[in-house]
Amino acid sequence: MNPTPGSITTVQCTPNSWGCGFERDWRCVWYILSCDIISFQAVLQNQQVKVDWTVLCKQEADQCIVQRSIDGTAFTDVAMKKGRPVINETESYTATDDVTQVNADILYYRLTTVLKNGKRSYSTIISIRNKTGLNTDVQVLPNPVRNQFQLLVTTNVSTVAEIRLLDGNGKVLQTNKEQLQPGSITFTYNWTPSLLSGLYYLRINIVTEYLTKKIICDKIVGCLVPQDNSCNGLSR
């Protein structure tokens, strides 16, 4: 009789190349925990770009890196924040980028989060118009629209802007309101899957000023693939 209580079980032990040297029942399971970027926004004021972001990490984040580009392709690090030891809760961060010496009409930013295990997550790229003139300016990028587009607004007032999406006949499909601050700010919208290809308009009301921008959704370019059957206009 075996004097040791319990049972003895033979388990399979196989080599692997993605974590532990050997996989043995439940003690070595390979998985990657994510760090989701909930929001990412940049505002230009007095040649200083203030970048704010919120993340929800399921594993402790090591650091958050803000990167800037002048062409939307090649990025350089401009700010880094050490990650806080918080998991499964939203955490907000902020950083500032001095662009006084940057000669470019449009600045592009993205956020990289780095987990303790080295895994990286990238945000969508946002754009900021690098100018501080007093005139109100609105730009839509890209156009024609793919999955989403960005609305770049430059103004010298602090107010709430009313943004309406209209079809080619002038029918209002959606109305959004956005808080503006003096300087340049970018809003990112997802294109509604159920809207057909064709010509649309964005009508932006800022105080007493009305600006209208054309938006083209082209089947050849490809609009967002439907994920449900709703028709919600624009979504953030």
PDB file of C-alpha atoms in Angstrom, residues 41 49-54 64 66 79-81 84 91-97:
ATOM      1  CA  GLN A  41      -7.228  63.244 -27.824  1.00  0.00           C
ATOM      2  CA  VAL A  49      -0.003  70.132 -27.809  1.00  0.00           C
ATOM      3  CA  LYS A  50      -1.787  68.720 -24.774  1.00  0.00           C
ATOM      4  CA  VAL A  51      -2.413  65.000 -25.174  1.00  0.00           C
ATOM      5  CA  ASP A  52      -4.956  63.191 -22.989  1.00  0.00           C
ATOM      6  CA  TRP A  53      -5.731  59.490 -22.981  1.00  0.00           C
ATOM      7  CA  THR A  54      -7.558  56.822 -21.004  1.00  0.00           C
ATOM      8  CA  CYS A  64       2.649  54.833 -22.231  1.00  0.00           C
ATOM      9  CA  VAL A  66       3.209  59.497 -27.079  1.00  0.00           C
ATOM     10  CA  ALA A  79       6.605  61.952 -24.218  1.00  0.00           C
ATOM     11  CA  MET A  80       6.505  58.953 -21.895  1.00  0.00           C
ATOM     12  CA  LYS A  81       4.444  58.235 -18.807  1.00  0.00           C
ATOM     13  CA  ARG A  84       0.323  52.850 -12.807  1.00  0.00           C
ATOM     14  CA  GLU A  91      -6.685  55.134 -15.866  1.00  0.00           C
ATOM     15  CA  SER A  92      -6.260  58.621 -17.364  1.00  0.00           C
ATOM     16  CA  TYR A  93      -2.985  60.297 -18.314  1.00  0.00           C
ATOM     17  CA  THR A  94      -1.852  63.583 -19.845  1.00  0.00           C
ATOM     18  CA  ALA A  95       1.325  64.843 -21.512  1.00  0.00           C
ATOM     19  CA  THR A  96       2.481  67.994 -23.330  1.00  0.00           C
ATOM     20  CA  ASP A  97       4.475  68.289 -26.555  1.00  0.00           C
TER      21      ASP A  97
END
